[in-house]
Short mmCIF file of C-alpha atoms and ligand atoms in Angstrom, two decimals:
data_model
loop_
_atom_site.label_atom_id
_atom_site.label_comp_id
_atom_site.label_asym_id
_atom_site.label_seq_id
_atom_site.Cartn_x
_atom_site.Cartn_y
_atom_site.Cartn_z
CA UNK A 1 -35.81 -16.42 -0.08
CA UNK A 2 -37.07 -12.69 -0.60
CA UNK A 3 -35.86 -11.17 2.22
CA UNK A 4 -32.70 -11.19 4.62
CA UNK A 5 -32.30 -10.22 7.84
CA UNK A 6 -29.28 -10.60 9.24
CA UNK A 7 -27.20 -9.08 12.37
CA UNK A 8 -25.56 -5.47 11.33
CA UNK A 9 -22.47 -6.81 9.70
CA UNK A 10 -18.84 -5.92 10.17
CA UNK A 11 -16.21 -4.64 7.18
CA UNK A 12 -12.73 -6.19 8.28
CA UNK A 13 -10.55 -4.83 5.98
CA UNK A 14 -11.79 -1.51 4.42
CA UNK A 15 -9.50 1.45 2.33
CA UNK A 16 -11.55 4.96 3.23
CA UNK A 17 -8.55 7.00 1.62
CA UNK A 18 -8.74 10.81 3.38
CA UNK A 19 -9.85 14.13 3.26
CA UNK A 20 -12.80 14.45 -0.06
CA UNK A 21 -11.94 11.29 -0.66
CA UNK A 22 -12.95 9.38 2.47
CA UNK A 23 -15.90 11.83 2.92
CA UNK A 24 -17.31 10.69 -0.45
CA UNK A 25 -17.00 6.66 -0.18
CA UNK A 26 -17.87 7.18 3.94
CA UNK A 27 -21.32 7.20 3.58
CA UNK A 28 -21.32 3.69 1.09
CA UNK A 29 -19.86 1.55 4.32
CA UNK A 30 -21.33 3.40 7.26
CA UNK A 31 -24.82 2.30 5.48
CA UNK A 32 -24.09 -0.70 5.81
CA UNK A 33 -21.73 -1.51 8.18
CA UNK A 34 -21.75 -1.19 11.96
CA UNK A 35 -17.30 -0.96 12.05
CA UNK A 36 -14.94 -1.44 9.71
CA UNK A 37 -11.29 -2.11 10.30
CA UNK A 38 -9.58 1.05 8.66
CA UNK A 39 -6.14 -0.03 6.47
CA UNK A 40 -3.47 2.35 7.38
CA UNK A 41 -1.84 2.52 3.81
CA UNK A 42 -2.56 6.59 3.46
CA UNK A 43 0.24 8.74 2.52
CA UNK A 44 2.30 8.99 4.89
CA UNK A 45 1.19 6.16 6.64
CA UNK A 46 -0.89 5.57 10.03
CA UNK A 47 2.51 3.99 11.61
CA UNK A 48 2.07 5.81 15.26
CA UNK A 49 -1.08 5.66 17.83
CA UNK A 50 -1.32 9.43 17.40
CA UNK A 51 -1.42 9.21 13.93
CA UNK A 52 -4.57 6.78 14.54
CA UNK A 53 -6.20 8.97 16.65
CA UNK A 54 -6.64 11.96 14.36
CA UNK A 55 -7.10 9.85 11.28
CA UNK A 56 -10.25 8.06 13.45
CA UNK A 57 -11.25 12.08 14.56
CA UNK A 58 -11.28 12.86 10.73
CA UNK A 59 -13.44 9.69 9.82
CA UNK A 60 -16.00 10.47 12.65
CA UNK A 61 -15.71 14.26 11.75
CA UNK A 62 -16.97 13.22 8.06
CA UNK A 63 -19.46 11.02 8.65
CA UNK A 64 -23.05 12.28 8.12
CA UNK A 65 -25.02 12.96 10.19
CA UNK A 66 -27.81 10.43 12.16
CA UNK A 67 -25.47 7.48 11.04
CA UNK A 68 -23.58 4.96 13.46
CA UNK A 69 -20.33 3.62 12.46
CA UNK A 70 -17.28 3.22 14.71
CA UNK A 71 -13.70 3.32 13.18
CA UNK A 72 -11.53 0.73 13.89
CA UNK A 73 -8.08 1.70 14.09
CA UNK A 74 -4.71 -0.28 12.53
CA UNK A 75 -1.02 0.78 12.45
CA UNK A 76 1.62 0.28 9.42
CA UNK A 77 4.13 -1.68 10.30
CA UNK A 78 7.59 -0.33 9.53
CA UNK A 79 11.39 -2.04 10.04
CA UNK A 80 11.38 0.51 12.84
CA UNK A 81 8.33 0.72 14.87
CA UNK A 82 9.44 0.46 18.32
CA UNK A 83 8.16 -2.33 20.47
CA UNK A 84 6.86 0.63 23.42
CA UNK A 85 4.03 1.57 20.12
CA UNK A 86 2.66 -1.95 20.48
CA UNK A 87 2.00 -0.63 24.33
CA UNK A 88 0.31 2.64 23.24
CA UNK A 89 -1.83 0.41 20.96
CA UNK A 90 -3.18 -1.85 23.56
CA UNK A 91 -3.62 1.06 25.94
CA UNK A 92 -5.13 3.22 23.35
CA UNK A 93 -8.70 1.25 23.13
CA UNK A 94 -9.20 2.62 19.51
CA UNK A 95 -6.40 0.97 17.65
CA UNK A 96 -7.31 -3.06 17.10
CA UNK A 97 -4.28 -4.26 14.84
CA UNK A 98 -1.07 -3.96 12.85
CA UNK A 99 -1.03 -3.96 9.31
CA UNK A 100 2.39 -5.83 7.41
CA UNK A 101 2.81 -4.79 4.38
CA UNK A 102 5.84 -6.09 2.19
CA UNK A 103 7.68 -3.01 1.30
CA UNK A 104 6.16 -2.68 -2.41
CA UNK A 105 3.43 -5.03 -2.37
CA UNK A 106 0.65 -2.82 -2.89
CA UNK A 107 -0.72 0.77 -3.51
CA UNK A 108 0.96 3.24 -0.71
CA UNK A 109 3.40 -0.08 -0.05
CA UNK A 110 6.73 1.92 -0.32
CA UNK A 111 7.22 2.40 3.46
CA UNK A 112 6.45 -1.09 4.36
CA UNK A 113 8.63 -4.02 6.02
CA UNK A 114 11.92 -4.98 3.97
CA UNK A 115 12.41 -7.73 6.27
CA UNK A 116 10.52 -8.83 8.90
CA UNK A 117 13.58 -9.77 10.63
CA UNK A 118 13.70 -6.07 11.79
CA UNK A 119 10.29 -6.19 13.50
CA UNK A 120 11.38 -9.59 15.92
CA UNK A 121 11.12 -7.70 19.19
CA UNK A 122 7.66 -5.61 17.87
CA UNK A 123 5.89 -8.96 16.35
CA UNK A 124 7.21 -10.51 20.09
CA UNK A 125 5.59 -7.35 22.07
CA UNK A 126 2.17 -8.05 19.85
CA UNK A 127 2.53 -11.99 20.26
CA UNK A 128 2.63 -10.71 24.26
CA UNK A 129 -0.10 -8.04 24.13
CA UNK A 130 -2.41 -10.28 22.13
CA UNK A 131 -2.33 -7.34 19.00
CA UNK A 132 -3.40 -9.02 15.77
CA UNK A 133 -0.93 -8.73 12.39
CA UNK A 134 -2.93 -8.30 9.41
CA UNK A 135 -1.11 -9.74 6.52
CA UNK A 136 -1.02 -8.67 3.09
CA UNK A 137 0.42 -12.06 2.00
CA UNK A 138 2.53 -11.61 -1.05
CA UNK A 139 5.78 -11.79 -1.89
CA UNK A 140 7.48 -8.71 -3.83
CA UNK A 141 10.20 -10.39 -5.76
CA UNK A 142 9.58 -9.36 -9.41
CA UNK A 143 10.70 -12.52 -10.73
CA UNK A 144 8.21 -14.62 -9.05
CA UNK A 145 4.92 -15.20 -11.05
CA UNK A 146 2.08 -12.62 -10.19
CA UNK A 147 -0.42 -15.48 -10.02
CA UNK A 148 2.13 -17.55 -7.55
CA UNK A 149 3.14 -14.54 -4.82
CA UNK A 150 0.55 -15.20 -2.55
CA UNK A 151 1.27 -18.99 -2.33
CA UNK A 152 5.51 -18.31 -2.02
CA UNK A 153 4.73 -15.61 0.57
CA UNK A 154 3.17 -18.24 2.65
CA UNK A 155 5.69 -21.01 2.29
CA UNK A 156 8.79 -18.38 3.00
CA UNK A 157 7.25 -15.60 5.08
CA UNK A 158 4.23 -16.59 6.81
CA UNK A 159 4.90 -20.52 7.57
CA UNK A 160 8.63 -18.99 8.88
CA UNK A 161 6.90 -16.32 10.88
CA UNK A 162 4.25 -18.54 12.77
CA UNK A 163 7.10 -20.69 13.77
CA UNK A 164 8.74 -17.71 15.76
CA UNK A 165 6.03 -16.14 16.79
CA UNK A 166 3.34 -19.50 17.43
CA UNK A 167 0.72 -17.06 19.57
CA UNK A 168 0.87 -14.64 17.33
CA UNK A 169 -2.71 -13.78 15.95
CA UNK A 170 -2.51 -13.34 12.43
CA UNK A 171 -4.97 -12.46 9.81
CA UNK A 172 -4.24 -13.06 6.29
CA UNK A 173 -6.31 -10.41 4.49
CA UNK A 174 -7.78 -10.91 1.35
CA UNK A 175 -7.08 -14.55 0.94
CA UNK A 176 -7.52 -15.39 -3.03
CA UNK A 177 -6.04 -18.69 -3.26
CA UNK A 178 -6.71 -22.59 -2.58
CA UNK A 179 -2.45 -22.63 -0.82
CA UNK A 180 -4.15 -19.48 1.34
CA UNK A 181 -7.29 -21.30 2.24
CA UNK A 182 -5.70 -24.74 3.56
CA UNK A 183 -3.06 -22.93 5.39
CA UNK A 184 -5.38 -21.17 7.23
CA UNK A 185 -8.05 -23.86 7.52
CA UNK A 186 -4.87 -26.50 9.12
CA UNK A 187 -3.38 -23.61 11.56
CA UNK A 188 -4.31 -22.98 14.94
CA UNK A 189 -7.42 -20.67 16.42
CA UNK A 190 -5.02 -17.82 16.19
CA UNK A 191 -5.13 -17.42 12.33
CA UNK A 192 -7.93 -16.42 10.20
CA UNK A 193 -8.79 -14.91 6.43
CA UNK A 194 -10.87 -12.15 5.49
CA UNK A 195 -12.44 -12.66 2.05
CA UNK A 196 -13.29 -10.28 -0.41
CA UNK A 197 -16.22 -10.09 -2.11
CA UNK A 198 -14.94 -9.75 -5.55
CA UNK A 199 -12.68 -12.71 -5.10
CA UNK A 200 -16.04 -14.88 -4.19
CA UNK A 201 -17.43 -13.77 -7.26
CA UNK A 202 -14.97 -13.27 -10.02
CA UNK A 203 -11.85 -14.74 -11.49
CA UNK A 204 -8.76 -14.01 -13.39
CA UNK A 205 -10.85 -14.08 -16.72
CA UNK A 206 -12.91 -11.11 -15.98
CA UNK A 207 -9.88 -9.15 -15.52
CA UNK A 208 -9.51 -9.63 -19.32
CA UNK A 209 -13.37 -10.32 -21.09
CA UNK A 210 -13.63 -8.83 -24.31
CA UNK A 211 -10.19 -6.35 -23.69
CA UNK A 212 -8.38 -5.35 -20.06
CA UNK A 213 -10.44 -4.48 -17.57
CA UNK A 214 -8.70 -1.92 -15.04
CA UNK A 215 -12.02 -2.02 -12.77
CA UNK A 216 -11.29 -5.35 -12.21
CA UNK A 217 -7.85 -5.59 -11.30
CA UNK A 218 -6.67 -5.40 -7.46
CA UNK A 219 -3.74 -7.08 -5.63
CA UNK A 220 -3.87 -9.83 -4.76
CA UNK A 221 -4.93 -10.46 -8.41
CA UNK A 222 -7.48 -12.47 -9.56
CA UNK A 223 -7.00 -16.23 -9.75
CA UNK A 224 -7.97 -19.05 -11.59
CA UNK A 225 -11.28 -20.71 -11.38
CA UNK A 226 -10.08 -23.75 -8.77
CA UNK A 227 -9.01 -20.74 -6.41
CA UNK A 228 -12.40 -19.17 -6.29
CA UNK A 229 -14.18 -22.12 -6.11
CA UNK A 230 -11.88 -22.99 -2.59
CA UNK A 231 -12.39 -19.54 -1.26
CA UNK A 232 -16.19 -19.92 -1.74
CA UNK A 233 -16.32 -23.40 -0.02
CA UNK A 234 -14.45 -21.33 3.35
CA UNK A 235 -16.28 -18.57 3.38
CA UNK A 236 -19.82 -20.91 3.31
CA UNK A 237 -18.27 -23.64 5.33
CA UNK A 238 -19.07 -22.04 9.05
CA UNK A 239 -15.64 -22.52 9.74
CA UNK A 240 -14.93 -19.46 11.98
CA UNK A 241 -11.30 -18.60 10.42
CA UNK A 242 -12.97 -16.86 7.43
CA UNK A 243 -14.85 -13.86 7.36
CA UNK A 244 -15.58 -10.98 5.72
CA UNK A 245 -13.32 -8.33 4.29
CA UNK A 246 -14.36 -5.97 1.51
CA UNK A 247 -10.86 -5.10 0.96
CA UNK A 248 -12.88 -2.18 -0.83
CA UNK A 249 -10.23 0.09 -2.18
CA UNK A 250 -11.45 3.66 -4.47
CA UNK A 251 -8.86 4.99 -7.20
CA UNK A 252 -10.19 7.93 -8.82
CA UNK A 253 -11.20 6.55 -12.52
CA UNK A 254 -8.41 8.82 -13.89
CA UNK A 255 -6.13 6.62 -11.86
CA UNK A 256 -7.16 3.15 -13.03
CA UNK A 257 -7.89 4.08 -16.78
CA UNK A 258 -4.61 4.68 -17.73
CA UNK A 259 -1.30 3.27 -19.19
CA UNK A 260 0.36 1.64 -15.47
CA UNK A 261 -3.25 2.02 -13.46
CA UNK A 262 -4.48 1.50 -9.90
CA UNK A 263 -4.66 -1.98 -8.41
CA UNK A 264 -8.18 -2.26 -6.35
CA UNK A 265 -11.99 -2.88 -6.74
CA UNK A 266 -14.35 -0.12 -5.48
CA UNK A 267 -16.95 -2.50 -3.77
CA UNK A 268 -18.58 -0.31 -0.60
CA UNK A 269 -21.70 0.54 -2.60
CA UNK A 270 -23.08 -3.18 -2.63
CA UNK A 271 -20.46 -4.23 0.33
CA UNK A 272 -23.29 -6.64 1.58
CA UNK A 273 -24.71 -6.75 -1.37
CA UNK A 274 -22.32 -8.28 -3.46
CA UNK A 275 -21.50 -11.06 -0.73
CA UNK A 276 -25.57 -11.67 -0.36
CA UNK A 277 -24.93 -12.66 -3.95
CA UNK A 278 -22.43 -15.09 -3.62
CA UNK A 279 -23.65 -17.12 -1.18
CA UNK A 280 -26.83 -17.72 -2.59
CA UNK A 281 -25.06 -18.85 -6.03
CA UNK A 282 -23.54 -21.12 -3.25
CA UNK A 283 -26.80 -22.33 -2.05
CA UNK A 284 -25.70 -21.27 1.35
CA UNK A 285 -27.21 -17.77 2.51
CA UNK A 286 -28.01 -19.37 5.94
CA UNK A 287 -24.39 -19.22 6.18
CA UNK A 288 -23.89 -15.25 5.30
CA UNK A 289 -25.07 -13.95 9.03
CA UNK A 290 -21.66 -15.79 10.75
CA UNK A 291 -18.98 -14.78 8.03
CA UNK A 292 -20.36 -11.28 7.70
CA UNK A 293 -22.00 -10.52 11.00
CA UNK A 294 -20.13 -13.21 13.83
CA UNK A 295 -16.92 -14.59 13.46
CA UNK A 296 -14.92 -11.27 12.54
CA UNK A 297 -16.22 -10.11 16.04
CA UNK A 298 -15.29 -12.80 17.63
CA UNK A 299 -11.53 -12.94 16.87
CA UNK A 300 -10.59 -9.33 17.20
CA UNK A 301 -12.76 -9.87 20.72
CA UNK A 302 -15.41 -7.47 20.34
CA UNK A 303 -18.66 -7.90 21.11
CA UNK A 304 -20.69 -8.95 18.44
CA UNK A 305 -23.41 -6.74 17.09
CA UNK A 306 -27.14 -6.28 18.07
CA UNK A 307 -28.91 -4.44 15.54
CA UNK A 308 -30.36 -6.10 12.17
CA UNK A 309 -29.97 -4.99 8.54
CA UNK A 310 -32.46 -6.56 6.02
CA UNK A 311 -31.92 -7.34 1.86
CA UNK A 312 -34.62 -7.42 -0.18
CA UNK A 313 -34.13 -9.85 -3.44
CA UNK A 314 -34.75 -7.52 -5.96
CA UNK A 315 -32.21 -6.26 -8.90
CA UNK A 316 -31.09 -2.69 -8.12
CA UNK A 317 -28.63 -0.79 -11.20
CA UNK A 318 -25.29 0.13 -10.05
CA UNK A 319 -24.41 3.51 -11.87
CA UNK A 320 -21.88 3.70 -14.42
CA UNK A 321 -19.87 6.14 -11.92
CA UNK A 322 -19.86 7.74 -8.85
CA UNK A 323 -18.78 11.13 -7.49
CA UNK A 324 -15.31 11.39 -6.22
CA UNK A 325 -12.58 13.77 -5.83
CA UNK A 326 -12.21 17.22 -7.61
CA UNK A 327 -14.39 16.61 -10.66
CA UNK A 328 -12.78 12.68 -11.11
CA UNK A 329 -15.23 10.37 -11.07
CA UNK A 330 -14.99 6.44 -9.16
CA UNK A 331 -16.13 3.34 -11.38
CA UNK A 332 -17.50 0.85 -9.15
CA UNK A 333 -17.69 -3.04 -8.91
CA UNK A 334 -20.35 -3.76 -11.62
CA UNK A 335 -20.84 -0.26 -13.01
CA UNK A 336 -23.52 -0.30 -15.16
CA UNK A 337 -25.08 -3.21 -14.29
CA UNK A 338 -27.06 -4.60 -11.22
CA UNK A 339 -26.83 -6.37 -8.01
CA UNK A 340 -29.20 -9.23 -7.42
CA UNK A 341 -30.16 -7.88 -3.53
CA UNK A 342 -31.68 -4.78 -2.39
CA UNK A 343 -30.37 -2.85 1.05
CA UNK A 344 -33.93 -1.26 3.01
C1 NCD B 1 -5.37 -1.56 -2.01
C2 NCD B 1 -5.35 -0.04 -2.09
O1 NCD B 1 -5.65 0.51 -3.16
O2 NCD B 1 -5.07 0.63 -1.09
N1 NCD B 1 -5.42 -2.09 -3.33
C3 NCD B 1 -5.85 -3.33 -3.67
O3 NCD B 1 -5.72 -3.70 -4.84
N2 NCD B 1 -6.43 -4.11 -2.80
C4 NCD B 1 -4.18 -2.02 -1.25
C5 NCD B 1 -4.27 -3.47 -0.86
O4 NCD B 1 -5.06 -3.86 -0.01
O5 NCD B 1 -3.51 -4.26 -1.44
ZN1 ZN B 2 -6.59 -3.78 1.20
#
């Protein structure tokens, strides 16, 4: 196939930073993307409704003009969000989920949950309200294996917390292992995966070929080969659980090429791109329009989109790095080299 048209996709799990920064990756997803669910993990965090409102105003107030992208809105879930903010998010129309993270999980992760058992009555107000809890699904206990968090965090948080809360819609972002894949797959309608496209397309080795590779390391990390091979089979199976989520997440290259650097993959300048890629190494691009375009839409209960993006199969260069913030530069996904598909 030469050319792909597919319905204007959907980013479910974008970074877009703030201030310079956002207004210099904006442009990357709004291309592509028709809306993109915006992670709240800024400094301080998006943990209130008005908080949301005037970090959406700032993302609409950079983007350029003549494009169409609409913000969608998430809150950071604290041990003390009151249950009465899960009201002001399903009154506010803008706001479409609440993000867990485990306090220290992840970049911006300090002011996260210590223990869930604090949020009971807020996780029972979303169960209620029908609010989605986006799940960064690994455990923070130092002593557990890096490669293994994801997999304990769903026996002893996530398996726990669907039996308390069984309506609950969860999403477990950025799904990178088989344990992640099988749990979702054998749980009810209410719980889906996004799936990055980095994690489709690379494992743990390329976080180490030929010397360490900071451009390549995120959270969750890498895994082995068996892992990507199972998150490949979901995202091209049709099952409507799994869709897509760039998870793509800019650290200035200053920040990542260093001695303790950055976790996350800058992948918003091929975020189609990239995924176009994977599924036809899958033999299964008749299956990118649902993951990318359909099945997000449908669980968050949006209307699905109308208008049509096309890729043309032609190798395009990615540059070695892009602009940034204040003179630092941002290495992207494959700097240097090329993507397979072309975005007209
Ligand atoms: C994300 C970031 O930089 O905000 N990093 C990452 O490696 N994915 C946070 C996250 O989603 O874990
Ligand atoms: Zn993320």
């Amino acid at each position: 196939m030469e050319k792909l048209t597919l319905t204007r996709p959907d980013d479910w799990h974008l970074h877009l930073r703030d201030g310079t920064a956002m207004a210099a990756v904006l442009p990357d997803t709004a291309r592509r993307f028709a809306r993109a669910i915006v992670m709240p993990n800024l400094k301080p965090p998006v943990t209130t409704v008005a908080l949301a409102a005037a970090y959406r105003d700032r993302i609409l107030a950079a983007l350029p003009a003549g494009m169409s992208f609409s913000p969608l809105m998430t809150l950071y879930l604290t041990d003390n969000m009151p249950p009465s903010e899960i009201d002001a998010v399903k009154t506010s129309g803008f706001v479409h989920a609440v993000k867990l993270y485990p306090a220290g999980a992840t970049t911006n992760s300090d002011a996260g949950v210590s223990d869930l058992k604090y949020c009971s009555a807020t996780l029972a107000r979303m169960e209620k309200l029908g609010v989605p809890l986006l799940v960064h699904g690994e455990v923070t206990d130092p002593a557990v294996d890096i490669f293994d968090r994801e997999a304990v965090f769903i026996d002893t948080v996530l398996s726990p917390l669907l039996c308390d809360f069984s309506a609950l819609n969860v999403v477990l972002e950025h799904v990178t292992t088989k344990n992640g894949i099988d749990f979702v797959r054998d749980s009810g309608a209410n719980v889906a995966a996004t799936l990055t496209a980095h994690h489709l397309l690379l494992n743990r080795n390329a976080i180490f070929a030929g010397g360490i590779r900071p451009h390549n390391y995120c959270l969750p990390v890498l895994k082995r080969e068996t892992h990507r091979l199972a998150l490949v089979a979901a995202a091209i199976s049709g099952n409507p659980k799994f869709f897509l989520g760039t998870d793509s997440a800019p650290h200035a290259q200053s920040a990542k090429e260093t001695a303790c650097g950055c976790a996350g993959c800058y992948t918003a300048h091929a975020g189609i791109e990239l995924y176009a890629e994977a599924f036809e190494a899958a033999g299964a691009l008749d299956k990118l329009e649902g993951f990318a375009s359909f099945f997000g839409a449908d669980f968050y209960g949006l209307p699905r989109n109308t208008a049509q993006i096309s890729l043309r199969r032609e190798s395009i260069a990615i540059p070695a790095r892009l602009d940034y913030i204040d003179g630092d530069r941002l290495v992207p996904l494959r700097a240097g080299e090329s993507v397979a598909w072309r975005l007209e």
